[in-house]
């Protein structure tokens, strides 16, 4: 899709050449700055009970009188925030995406500046609206005709609009990639597939790539990662991809993504209901690769390393058993009390491996705990760090990108839960505070650098009728990485 800004002077909106005009409006009346034919269409619809100035409401007018575009869609935002703008956009684009319009011009119906954030919101909302999963569903609806989206703005806002659109386009491509990886079923999206996708990405963007297989992982001594992988016939992959945008001496940002391509729970097997959703258990890996894609396109002056430990968690004659003790790459031993707490077992070795890059900061991303879904639901990702400044940077990135996260506690007191009589630690604590003890477990492997953990168990995908991956937290991560430049 092509995203551009379009400078339109006041009063010229109705003369705009586009297949459709999408006007996002907030407040409870038409603004005097809006062109008369558009204002008239809205006022008439309100009078006939066809439209209300209420968030979520949309109006569709075909061949609107006095307007050059063949279609007019009005979407009510309910408020002046960019978040409200984006939600209304999604509604309006939802109306348009199945129609014949190729070029839609989007305008803010209220006087007010168009900002970078509006541009980014438009690009990401449009890309999200037209995404269709079809890899294993040939009968999926045809691709939307929509291929060009312009953001109407005043001359003074053109630079900001363009900058936001460009960033949004890169973020959107990262989100779309992450959605596609995660949506593909586990018999398609295997560790090998993830490695191939990383290879493709590296080739297209000139990135450095290393893919370690079982033998190399054994030689390194990643006993914890190996323990999870050993139950599956599907070969493990340890993926390391590097973007170099600054001098080699500059410490990199490191992202680590959980790449469990299917989580059965192992011998501590999960109940059957909704187990299909455990194909999304590589959502962390997907978002890390998606972010790498966005960053490779935006080319900031920094170094980025993405690490993805990828394998399946399966029960079998070779699978780990509750009570098994393994030695992690760090040398610390782990009593595996529950084989379903596998994410932390693969992440801990990746976090130790990250030390070799002498990172400026490490953020790991994982669909780690059901407990995080209970705590935060599906709106905020859980964010854990003992570093207040880092927490603030992640929160700022989440606000800018409209991809919310919420800081969770990580006090020393929670560490007691991991005591074991047979190893340096157990891999689970009690049910209470399950997302925190999971983070505390990871913390034991992160002493050598600044570190934060994102639990995306509630935000990486949607269940129900619209089941599918969201591509989160690619927007948050991209903004965070960009914020680390310079
Ligand atoms: N991948 C799951 C976490 C998960 C569960 C994400 C449900 C989204 C929805 C993870 O590997 C897991 O199984 N965690 C266990 C940990 C427990 C055994 C301590 C959990 O949350 O139940
Ligand atoms: Mn599990
Ligand atoms: Zn899992």
Short mmCIF file of C-alpha atoms and ligand atoms in Angstrom, two decimals:
data_model
loop_
_atom_site.label_atom_id
_atom_site.label_comp_id
_atom_site.label_asym_id
_atom_site.label_seq_id
_atom_site.Cartn_x
_atom_site.Cartn_y
_atom_site.Cartn_z
CA UNK A 1 0.00 0.00 0.00
CA UNK A 2 1.10 3.49 -0.83
CA UNK A 3 0.90 6.16 1.89
CA UNK A 4 1.29 9.86 1.20
CA UNK A 5 0.30 13.19 2.57
CA UNK A 6 -1.79 15.51 0.45
CA UNK A 7 -1.82 19.23 0.98
CA UNK A 8 -5.31 20.62 0.69
CA UNK A 9 -6.20 24.20 1.46
CA UNK A 10 -9.23 25.08 3.53
CA UNK A 11 -12.51 24.66 1.69
CA UNK A 12 -11.02 22.43 -1.02
CA UNK A 13 -11.75 19.04 0.53
CA UNK A 14 -14.93 18.48 -1.43
CA UNK A 15 -13.07 19.05 -4.69
CA UNK A 16 -10.45 16.43 -3.93
CA UNK A 17 -9.82 13.76 -6.55
CA UNK A 18 -10.00 10.43 -4.71
CA UNK A 19 -12.21 7.37 -4.91
CA UNK A 20 -13.33 7.91 -1.35
CA UNK A 21 -13.12 10.59 1.26
CA UNK A 22 -12.93 9.49 4.89
CA UNK A 23 -13.58 12.26 7.37
CA UNK A 24 -12.87 11.61 11.04
CA UNK A 25 -14.76 13.95 13.27
CA UNK A 26 -15.02 14.52 17.00
CA UNK A 27 -17.13 16.77 19.18
CA UNK A 28 -20.89 16.99 18.78
CA UNK A 29 -21.35 19.35 15.84
CA UNK A 30 -19.78 20.05 12.48
CA UNK A 31 -16.85 22.42 12.63
CA UNK A 32 -17.11 25.67 10.69
CA UNK A 33 -13.80 24.78 9.00
CA UNK A 34 -15.42 21.84 7.20
CA UNK A 35 -16.48 22.35 3.55
CA UNK A 36 -20.16 23.17 3.13
CA UNK A 37 -21.14 20.06 1.08
CA UNK A 38 -19.57 17.73 3.66
CA UNK A 39 -21.08 19.61 6.58
CA UNK A 40 -24.45 19.51 4.80
CA UNK A 41 -24.26 15.72 4.28
CA UNK A 42 -23.48 15.20 7.96
CA UNK A 43 -26.14 17.59 9.22
CA UNK A 44 -28.73 15.94 6.98
CA UNK A 45 -27.77 12.45 8.18
CA UNK A 46 -28.02 13.57 11.81
CA UNK A 47 -31.46 15.08 11.14
CA UNK A 48 -32.63 11.77 9.69
CA UNK A 49 -31.23 9.70 12.56
CA UNK A 50 -28.55 8.13 10.35
CA UNK A 51 -25.54 9.50 12.20
CA UNK A 52 -24.55 10.54 15.70
CA UNK A 53 -21.42 12.25 16.98
CA UNK A 54 -20.62 9.23 19.12
CA UNK A 55 -17.45 7.14 19.07
CA UNK A 56 -17.92 4.08 16.88
CA UNK A 57 -20.61 5.60 14.63
CA UNK A 58 -19.99 5.83 10.90
CA UNK A 59 -21.90 7.25 7.95
CA UNK A 60 -21.61 6.13 4.33
CA UNK A 61 -22.82 8.32 1.49
CA UNK A 62 -22.57 7.23 -2.11
CA UNK A 63 -22.18 9.97 -4.75
CA UNK A 64 -22.52 12.73 -2.15
CA UNK A 65 -23.90 15.97 -3.53
CA UNK A 66 -21.28 18.63 -4.27
CA UNK A 67 -18.37 16.31 -3.50
CA UNK A 68 -16.00 15.08 -6.17
CA UNK A 69 -15.13 11.77 -4.48
CA UNK A 70 -17.67 9.04 -5.30
CA UNK A 71 -17.88 7.92 -1.69
CA UNK A 72 -17.94 9.79 1.57
CA UNK A 73 -17.45 8.03 4.89
CA UNK A 74 -17.69 9.94 8.13
CA UNK A 75 -16.41 8.31 11.31
CA UNK A 76 -17.03 9.72 14.77
CA UNK A 77 -14.04 9.69 17.13
CA UNK A 78 -15.71 10.85 20.33
CA UNK A 79 -12.59 12.75 21.37
CA UNK A 80 -9.62 14.70 20.05
CA UNK A 81 -6.90 12.17 20.94
CA UNK A 82 -4.88 10.30 18.31
CA UNK A 83 -6.06 7.09 19.94
CA UNK A 84 -9.69 8.04 19.30
CA UNK A 85 -8.71 9.08 15.76
CA UNK A 86 -7.17 5.67 15.14
CA UNK A 87 -10.17 3.76 16.49
CA UNK A 88 -12.51 5.82 14.29
CA UNK A 89 -10.22 5.28 11.31
CA UNK A 90 -10.40 1.53 11.80
CA UNK A 91 -14.22 1.78 11.75
CA UNK A 92 -14.25 3.96 8.65
CA UNK A 93 -11.73 1.84 6.78
CA UNK A 94 -13.73 -1.24 7.73
CA UNK A 95 -16.64 0.26 5.75
CA UNK A 96 -14.45 0.99 2.74
CA UNK A 97 -12.10 -1.95 2.46
CA UNK A 98 -14.59 -4.28 0.79
CA UNK A 99 -15.73 -1.70 -1.79
CA UNK A 100 -14.30 -0.63 -5.13
CA UNK A 101 -12.34 2.38 -3.90
CA UNK A 102 -8.62 2.24 -4.68
CA UNK A 103 -7.59 5.61 -3.32
CA UNK A 104 -8.97 6.91 -0.06
CA UNK A 105 -8.15 10.37 1.21
CA UNK A 106 -8.41 10.77 4.97
CA UNK A 107 -9.11 14.11 6.61
CA UNK A 108 -9.49 15.37 10.13
CA UNK A 109 -12.95 16.88 10.16
CA UNK A 110 -12.06 19.31 12.91
CA UNK A 111 -9.62 22.16 12.57
CA UNK A 112 -6.39 21.22 14.27
CA UNK A 113 -2.90 20.21 13.29
CA UNK A 114 -2.09 16.90 11.64
CA UNK A 115 0.81 15.45 13.60
CA UNK A 116 3.39 12.69 13.05
CA UNK A 117 1.30 10.51 15.31
CA UNK A 118 -1.74 10.96 13.03
CA UNK A 119 0.36 9.86 10.07
CA UNK A 120 1.63 6.79 11.85
CA UNK A 121 -1.85 5.93 13.13
CA UNK A 122 -3.24 6.14 9.60
CA UNK A 123 -0.59 3.92 8.03
CA UNK A 124 -0.87 1.26 10.72
CA UNK A 125 -4.69 1.33 10.82
CA UNK A 126 -4.97 1.04 7.04
CA UNK A 127 -2.50 -1.81 6.84
CA UNK A 128 -4.26 -3.62 9.70
CA UNK A 129 -7.65 -3.14 8.03
CA UNK A 130 -6.67 -4.75 4.72
CA UNK A 131 -4.63 -7.65 6.12
CA UNK A 132 -6.11 -11.00 5.10
CA UNK A 133 -4.74 -14.36 6.23
CA UNK A 134 -4.81 -16.69 3.25
CA UNK A 135 -1.78 -19.01 3.39
CA UNK A 136 -3.88 -22.03 4.37
CA UNK A 137 -7.29 -20.61 3.38
CA UNK A 138 -7.66 -20.27 -0.39
CA UNK A 139 -11.32 -19.30 0.11
CA UNK A 140 -10.38 -16.17 2.08
CA UNK A 141 -11.90 -12.91 0.75
CA UNK A 142 -10.07 -11.29 -2.17
CA UNK A 143 -7.51 -8.61 -1.38
CA UNK A 144 -8.99 -5.17 -0.82
CA UNK A 145 -8.94 -2.86 -3.83
CA UNK A 146 -7.56 -0.17 -1.53
CA UNK A 147 -3.95 0.53 -2.47
CA UNK A 148 -3.42 4.21 -1.87
CA UNK A 149 -4.11 6.18 1.26
CA UNK A 150 -3.46 9.87 1.56
CA UNK A 151 -3.58 12.03 4.64
CA UNK A 152 -5.04 15.45 4.01
CA UNK A 153 -3.17 18.24 5.79
CA UNK A 154 -2.30 21.91 5.66
CA UNK A 155 1.03 22.97 4.18
CA UNK A 156 2.43 23.70 7.63
CA UNK A 157 1.82 20.11 8.74
CA UNK A 158 3.11 18.38 5.62
CA UNK A 159 6.52 17.46 6.99
CA UNK A 160 5.12 15.97 10.17
CA UNK A 161 2.45 14.07 8.26
CA UNK A 162 4.98 12.61 5.84
CA UNK A 163 7.38 11.62 8.60
CA UNK A 164 4.60 9.91 10.54
CA UNK A 165 3.35 8.10 7.45
CA UNK A 166 6.84 6.82 6.62
CA UNK A 167 7.40 5.55 10.15
CA UNK A 168 3.88 4.09 10.17
CA UNK A 169 4.52 2.28 6.90
CA UNK A 170 7.62 0.61 8.35
CA UNK A 171 5.83 -0.28 11.59
CA UNK A 172 2.87 -1.60 9.61
CA UNK A 173 5.10 -3.84 7.52
CA UNK A 174 6.62 -5.20 10.73
CA UNK A 175 3.19 -5.75 12.25
CA UNK A 176 1.93 -7.50 9.12
CA UNK A 177 4.97 -9.79 9.08
CA UNK A 178 4.50 -10.64 12.76
CA UNK A 179 0.78 -11.33 12.22
CA UNK A 180 1.50 -13.61 9.29
CA UNK A 181 4.22 -15.60 11.11
CA UNK A 182 2.03 -16.08 14.18
CA UNK A 183 -1.16 -16.90 12.25
CA UNK A 184 0.47 -19.73 10.33
CA UNK A 185 -0.31 -23.06 12.01
CA UNK A 186 2.43 -24.94 13.82
CA UNK A 187 2.76 -27.52 11.04
CA UNK A 188 3.71 -24.63 8.73
CA UNK A 189 5.37 -22.19 11.12
CA UNK A 190 8.07 -24.46 12.53
CA UNK A 191 11.42 -23.36 13.99
CA UNK A 192 12.85 -24.05 10.53
CA UNK A 193 10.27 -21.74 8.94
CA UNK A 194 11.15 -18.95 11.39
CA UNK A 195 14.81 -19.39 10.52
CA UNK A 196 13.97 -19.22 6.80
CA UNK A 197 11.98 -16.04 7.33
CA UNK A 198 14.88 -14.51 9.24
CA UNK A 199 17.15 -15.49 6.35
CA UNK A 200 14.82 -13.82 3.87
CA UNK A 201 14.69 -10.68 5.98
CA UNK A 202 18.48 -10.63 6.29
CA UNK A 203 18.91 -10.99 2.54
CA UNK A 204 16.39 -8.27 1.69
CA UNK A 205 17.80 -5.77 4.16
CA UNK A 206 21.49 -6.63 4.28
CA UNK A 207 21.45 -7.95 7.84
CA UNK A 208 23.89 -10.34 9.47
CA UNK A 209 22.37 -13.69 10.33
CA UNK A 210 23.44 -16.78 12.22
CA UNK A 211 21.24 -19.82 12.76
CA UNK A 212 22.54 -22.34 15.28
CA UNK A 213 21.19 -25.88 15.25
CA UNK A 214 21.13 -28.57 17.92
CA UNK A 215 24.78 -29.56 17.68
CA UNK A 216 26.00 -25.99 18.11
CA UNK A 217 23.55 -25.32 20.92
CA UNK A 218 24.82 -28.46 22.66
CA UNK A 219 28.42 -27.38 22.24
CA UNK A 220 27.61 -24.00 23.77
CA UNK A 221 25.95 -25.71 26.75
CA UNK A 222 22.39 -24.43 26.52
CA UNK A 223 21.09 -27.28 28.65
CA UNK A 224 17.84 -25.54 29.48
CA UNK A 225 16.83 -24.68 25.90
CA UNK A 226 17.86 -28.19 24.80
CA UNK A 227 15.73 -29.75 27.53
CA UNK A 228 12.56 -28.18 26.14
CA UNK A 229 13.44 -29.01 22.53
CA UNK A 230 14.33 -32.66 23.22
CA UNK A 231 10.69 -33.80 23.38
CA UNK A 232 10.02 -32.84 19.77
CA UNK A 233 11.04 -34.36 16.43
CA UNK A 234 11.00 -30.89 14.91
CA UNK A 235 14.59 -29.57 14.86
CA UNK A 236 15.30 -26.56 17.09
CA UNK A 237 16.76 -23.30 15.74
CA UNK A 238 18.60 -20.56 17.59
CA UNK A 239 18.33 -17.48 15.43
CA UNK A 240 20.59 -14.43 15.80
CA UNK A 241 19.98 -11.54 13.38
CA UNK A 242 21.87 -8.26 13.47
CA UNK A 243 21.17 -4.82 12.10
CA UNK A 244 24.25 -2.58 12.06
CA UNK A 245 23.40 1.10 11.76
CA UNK A 246 26.26 2.44 13.87
CA UNK A 247 29.94 1.77 14.55
CA UNK A 248 30.64 -1.81 15.59
CA UNK A 249 31.96 -0.52 18.91
CA UNK A 250 28.57 0.91 19.84
CA UNK A 251 26.76 -1.40 22.30
CA UNK A 252 23.61 -2.81 20.67
CA UNK A 253 20.01 -2.94 21.74
CA UNK A 254 19.17 -6.64 22.09
CA UNK A 255 15.68 -8.07 21.65
CA UNK A 256 14.96 -11.67 22.65
CA UNK A 257 11.73 -13.34 21.49
CA UNK A 258 10.15 -16.55 22.77
CA UNK A 259 9.82 -18.86 19.78
CA UNK A 260 7.77 -21.83 20.98
CA UNK A 261 6.09 -22.74 17.69
CA UNK A 262 3.68 -24.98 19.60
CA UNK A 263 3.18 -25.38 23.34
CA UNK A 264 1.38 -28.59 24.32
CA UNK A 265 2.68 -28.16 27.87
CA UNK A 266 4.87 -31.24 27.44
CA UNK A 267 4.42 -33.99 30.05
CA UNK A 268 2.60 -31.42 32.21
CA UNK A 269 0.17 -31.41 29.30
CA UNK A 270 -2.39 -28.67 28.76
CA UNK A 271 -6.17 -29.25 28.60
CA UNK A 272 -7.43 -29.74 25.02
CA UNK A 273 -9.81 -26.77 24.97
CA UNK A 274 -8.29 -23.90 22.99
CA UNK A 275 -4.95 -25.66 22.79
CA UNK A 276 -4.85 -24.66 19.10
CA UNK A 277 -4.08 -21.14 20.31
CA UNK A 278 -0.70 -22.36 21.50
CA UNK A 279 0.46 -22.00 17.89
CA UNK A 280 0.67 -18.31 18.86
CA UNK A 281 3.29 -19.13 21.50
CA UNK A 282 5.95 -17.80 19.12
CA UNK A 283 4.33 -14.36 19.24
CA UNK A 284 7.41 -12.94 20.97
CA UNK A 285 9.65 -14.24 18.20
CA UNK A 286 7.26 -12.91 15.56
CA UNK A 287 7.25 -9.44 17.10
CA UNK A 288 11.03 -9.35 17.44
CA UNK A 289 11.45 -10.28 13.76
CA UNK A 290 8.73 -7.79 12.80
CA UNK A 291 10.51 -5.06 14.73
CA UNK A 292 13.79 -5.96 13.04
CA UNK A 293 12.05 -5.50 9.71
CA UNK A 294 10.68 -2.09 10.71
CA UNK A 295 14.08 -0.96 12.01
CA UNK A 296 15.90 -2.24 8.93
CA UNK A 297 13.56 -0.07 6.85
CA UNK A 298 13.88 3.04 9.02
CA UNK A 299 17.67 2.73 9.31
CA UNK A 300 18.31 4.53 12.61
CA UNK A 301 21.92 5.05 13.71
CA UNK A 302 22.20 2.22 16.19
CA UNK A 303 22.95 -1.47 16.40
CA UNK A 304 20.23 -4.04 17.02
CA UNK A 305 20.60 -7.73 17.76
CA UNK A 306 17.55 -10.01 17.65
CA UNK A 307 17.75 -13.41 19.31
CA UNK A 308 15.08 -16.08 18.85
CA UNK A 309 15.31 -19.48 20.53
CA UNK A 310 12.79 -21.59 18.59
CA UNK A 311 11.45 -25.08 19.27
CA UNK A 312 8.29 -27.04 20.08
CA UNK A 313 7.20 -28.11 23.56
CA UNK A 314 5.98 -31.70 23.14
CA UNK A 315 5.38 -34.77 25.30
CA UNK A 316 7.24 -37.87 24.09
CA UNK A 317 9.49 -40.70 25.23
CA UNK A 318 12.38 -38.26 25.14
CA UNK A 319 10.60 -35.34 26.75
CA UNK A 320 11.69 -33.76 30.03
CA UNK A 321 9.82 -34.98 33.12
CA UNK A 322 8.74 -33.03 36.20
CA UNK A 323 11.63 -33.13 38.63
CA UNK A 324 14.33 -33.31 35.96
CA UNK A 325 17.27 -31.05 36.70
CA UNK A 326 19.13 -29.32 33.87
CA UNK A 327 22.16 -27.05 33.69
CA UNK A 328 21.59 -23.75 31.92
CA UNK A 329 24.17 -21.92 29.81
CA UNK A 330 24.81 -19.67 32.83
CA UNK A 331 25.89 -22.70 34.87
CA UNK A 332 22.93 -22.37 37.22
CA UNK A 333 20.88 -25.56 37.60
CA UNK A 334 17.10 -25.67 37.24
CA UNK A 335 14.62 -28.18 38.62
CA UNK A 336 11.85 -28.44 36.02
CA UNK A 337 8.82 -28.81 38.27
CA UNK A 338 6.35 -28.07 35.49
CA UNK A 339 7.23 -28.74 31.86
CA UNK A 340 4.57 -26.23 30.81
CA UNK A 341 6.70 -23.39 32.19
CA UNK A 342 8.93 -23.87 29.12
CA UNK A 343 9.16 -20.28 27.89
CA UNK A 344 11.46 -19.20 30.71
CA UNK A 345 13.59 -22.31 30.09
CA UNK A 346 14.41 -21.33 26.53
CA UNK A 347 14.65 -17.60 27.30
CA UNK A 348 17.14 -17.99 30.14
CA UNK A 349 19.77 -19.47 27.83
CA UNK A 350 19.11 -16.80 25.20
CA UNK A 351 19.48 -14.11 27.88
CA UNK A 352 22.85 -15.56 28.92
CA UNK A 353 23.89 -15.77 25.27
CA UNK A 354 23.02 -12.05 24.92
CA UNK A 355 25.90 -11.16 27.28
CA UNK A 356 28.42 -11.72 24.49
CA UNK A 357 27.11 -8.65 22.66
CA UNK A 358 27.83 -6.38 25.66
CA UNK A 359 24.36 -4.90 25.22
CA UNK A 360 23.31 -1.34 26.01
CA UNK A 361 19.95 -2.83 26.96
CA UNK A 362 18.08 -6.14 26.58
CA UNK A 363 14.32 -6.52 26.24
CA UNK A 364 12.78 -9.97 26.06
CA UNK A 365 9.29 -10.51 24.67
CA UNK A 366 7.23 -13.59 25.44
CA UNK A 367 3.73 -15.07 25.62
CA UNK A 368 4.93 -16.22 29.00
CA UNK A 369 2.09 -16.67 31.48
CA UNK A 370 -1.65 -17.17 31.67
CA UNK A 371 -1.38 -15.25 34.94
CA UNK A 372 -0.50 -12.09 33.00
CA UNK A 373 -3.77 -12.40 31.08
CA UNK A 374 -5.63 -12.68 34.39
CA UNK A 375 -3.84 -9.61 35.74
CA UNK A 376 -4.08 -7.28 32.73
CA UNK A 377 -6.55 -8.77 30.27
CA UNK A 378 -6.00 -8.10 26.59
CA UNK A 379 -5.28 -4.37 26.52
CA UNK A 380 -1.92 -3.86 28.23
CA UNK A 381 1.17 -6.02 27.86
CA UNK A 382 2.91 -6.68 31.18
CA UNK A 383 6.23 -4.86 31.60
CA UNK A 384 8.77 -5.91 34.21
CA UNK A 385 12.04 -4.22 35.06
CA UNK A 386 13.89 -3.09 38.15
CA UNK A 387 15.29 -0.14 36.16
CA UNK A 388 13.05 2.92 36.60
CA UNK A 389 14.57 4.86 33.71
CA UNK A 390 14.11 1.92 31.37
CA UNK A 391 10.52 1.47 32.55
CA UNK A 392 9.85 5.12 31.74
CA UNK A 393 11.35 4.73 28.23
CA UNK A 394 9.18 1.70 27.53
CA UNK A 395 6.07 3.45 28.84
CA UNK A 396 6.84 6.47 26.66
CA UNK A 397 7.27 4.23 23.62
CA UNK A 398 3.99 2.51 24.40
CA UNK A 399 2.16 5.84 24.64
CA UNK A 400 3.63 7.18 21.39
CA UNK A 401 2.87 4.01 19.48
CA UNK A 402 -0.62 3.48 20.93
CA UNK A 403 0.54 -0.01 21.94
CA UNK A 404 -0.02 0.02 25.71
CA UNK A 405 2.01 -1.73 28.38
CA UNK A 406 1.72 -1.57 32.17
CA UNK A 407 4.53 -1.81 34.67
CA UNK A 408 4.34 -4.78 37.03
CA UNK A 409 6.29 -5.32 40.26
CA UNK A 410 9.61 -7.13 40.44
CA UNK A 411 10.57 -6.89 44.12
CA UNK A 412 13.23 -9.13 45.63
CA UNK A 413 10.57 -10.64 47.94
CA UNK A 414 9.06 -12.62 45.06
CA UNK A 415 12.31 -14.49 44.48
CA UNK A 416 11.74 -16.89 47.40
CA UNK A 417 9.07 -18.66 45.34
CA UNK A 418 11.78 -20.16 43.12
CA UNK A 419 13.63 -22.08 45.86
CA UNK A 420 14.37 -25.73 45.12
CA UNK A 421 15.85 -28.52 47.27
CA UNK A 422 17.48 -30.13 44.26
CA UNK A 423 18.75 -27.29 42.07
CA UNK A 424 19.70 -23.60 42.17
CA UNK A 425 16.08 -22.84 41.39
CA UNK A 426 12.78 -24.36 40.42
CA UNK A 427 11.09 -23.22 37.20
CA UNK A 428 7.76 -22.35 38.84
CA UNK A 429 6.40 -20.71 41.95
CA UNK A 430 2.88 -20.89 43.41
CA UNK A 431 -0.13 -19.85 41.30
CA UNK A 432 -0.37 -16.46 42.98
CA UNK A 433 1.66 -13.81 41.19
CA UNK A 434 2.57 -16.24 38.42
CA UNK A 435 3.62 -13.61 35.89
CA UNK A 436 5.89 -11.96 38.47
CA UNK A 437 7.67 -15.16 39.52
CA UNK A 438 8.20 -15.94 35.82
CA UNK A 439 9.89 -12.56 35.46
CA UNK A 440 11.89 -13.18 38.65
CA UNK A 441 13.13 -16.41 37.12
CA UNK A 442 14.38 -14.55 34.03
CA UNK A 443 15.94 -11.86 36.21
CA UNK A 444 18.37 -14.44 37.60
CA UNK A 445 19.99 -14.58 34.16
CA UNK A 446 20.22 -10.86 33.48
CA UNK A 447 22.70 -9.49 36.03
CA UNK A 448 25.15 -8.20 33.43
CA UNK A 449 23.07 -5.57 31.61
CA UNK A 450 20.02 -3.28 31.77
CA UNK A 451 16.99 -5.49 31.20
CA UNK A 452 13.24 -5.49 30.83
CA UNK A 453 10.72 -8.24 30.13
CA UNK A 454 7.42 -7.91 28.26
CA UNK A 455 4.74 -10.55 28.90
CA UNK A 456 2.48 -10.43 25.84
CA UNK A 457 0.33 -13.48 26.65
CA UNK A 458 -2.81 -11.29 26.61
CA UNK A 459 -1.94 -9.02 23.70
CA UNK A 460 -0.22 -11.09 21.00
CA UNK A 461 -3.44 -12.56 19.65
CA UNK A 462 -7.22 -12.36 19.82
CA UNK A 463 -9.50 -15.32 20.57
CA UNK A 464 -13.10 -15.85 19.47
CA UNK A 465 -14.73 -15.02 16.15
CA UNK A 466 -11.84 -12.78 15.10
CA UNK A 467 -9.17 -15.20 16.26
CA UNK A 468 -5.79 -14.12 14.99
CA UNK A 469 -2.45 -12.55 15.76
CA UNK A 470 -2.30 -8.81 16.47
CA UNK A 471 1.33 -8.13 15.61
CA UNK A 472 1.77 -6.52 19.01
CA UNK A 473 4.09 -5.30 20.43
CA UNK A 474 5.90 -4.39 17.18
CA UNK A 475 4.79 -0.73 17.42
CA UNK A 476 5.97 -0.42 21.02
CA UNK A 477 9.29 -2.17 20.34
CA UNK A 478 9.99 -0.14 17.20
CA UNK A 479 9.45 3.12 19.06
CA UNK A 480 11.56 1.90 21.94
CA UNK A 481 14.45 0.89 19.68
CA UNK A 482 14.24 4.20 17.79
CA UNK A 483 14.39 6.04 21.12
CA UNK A 484 17.75 4.38 21.85
CA UNK A 485 19.48 6.00 18.84
CA UNK A 486 22.01 8.79 19.32
N1 LIG B 1 2.54 -20.22 26.66
C1 LIG B 1 2.08 -20.38 27.99
C2 LIG B 1 1.45 -19.12 28.54
C3 LIG B 1 0.08 -18.80 28.03
C4 LIG B 1 -1.02 -19.51 28.46
C5 LIG B 1 -0.11 -17.74 27.18
C6 LIG B 1 -2.28 -19.15 28.02
C7 LIG B 1 -1.36 -17.39 26.75
C8 LIG B 1 -2.47 -18.11 27.17
C9 LIG B 1 3.24 -20.76 28.92
O1 LIG B 1 4.22 -21.55 28.36
C10 LIG B 1 2.65 -21.52 30.05
O2 LIG B 1 2.16 -22.59 29.80
N2 LIG B 1 2.72 -20.98 31.24
C11 LIG B 1 2.16 -21.60 32.38
C12 LIG B 1 3.11 -21.41 33.53
C13 LIG B 1 2.74 -22.23 34.75
C14 LIG B 1 2.92 -23.70 34.47
C15 LIG B 1 3.61 -21.79 35.90
C16 LIG B 1 0.81 -20.95 32.67
O3 LIG B 1 0.70 -19.73 32.53
O4 LIG B 1 -0.12 -21.66 32.99
MN1 LIG B 2 3.75 -23.61 28.48
ZN1 LIG B 3 4.45 -21.38 26.34
#
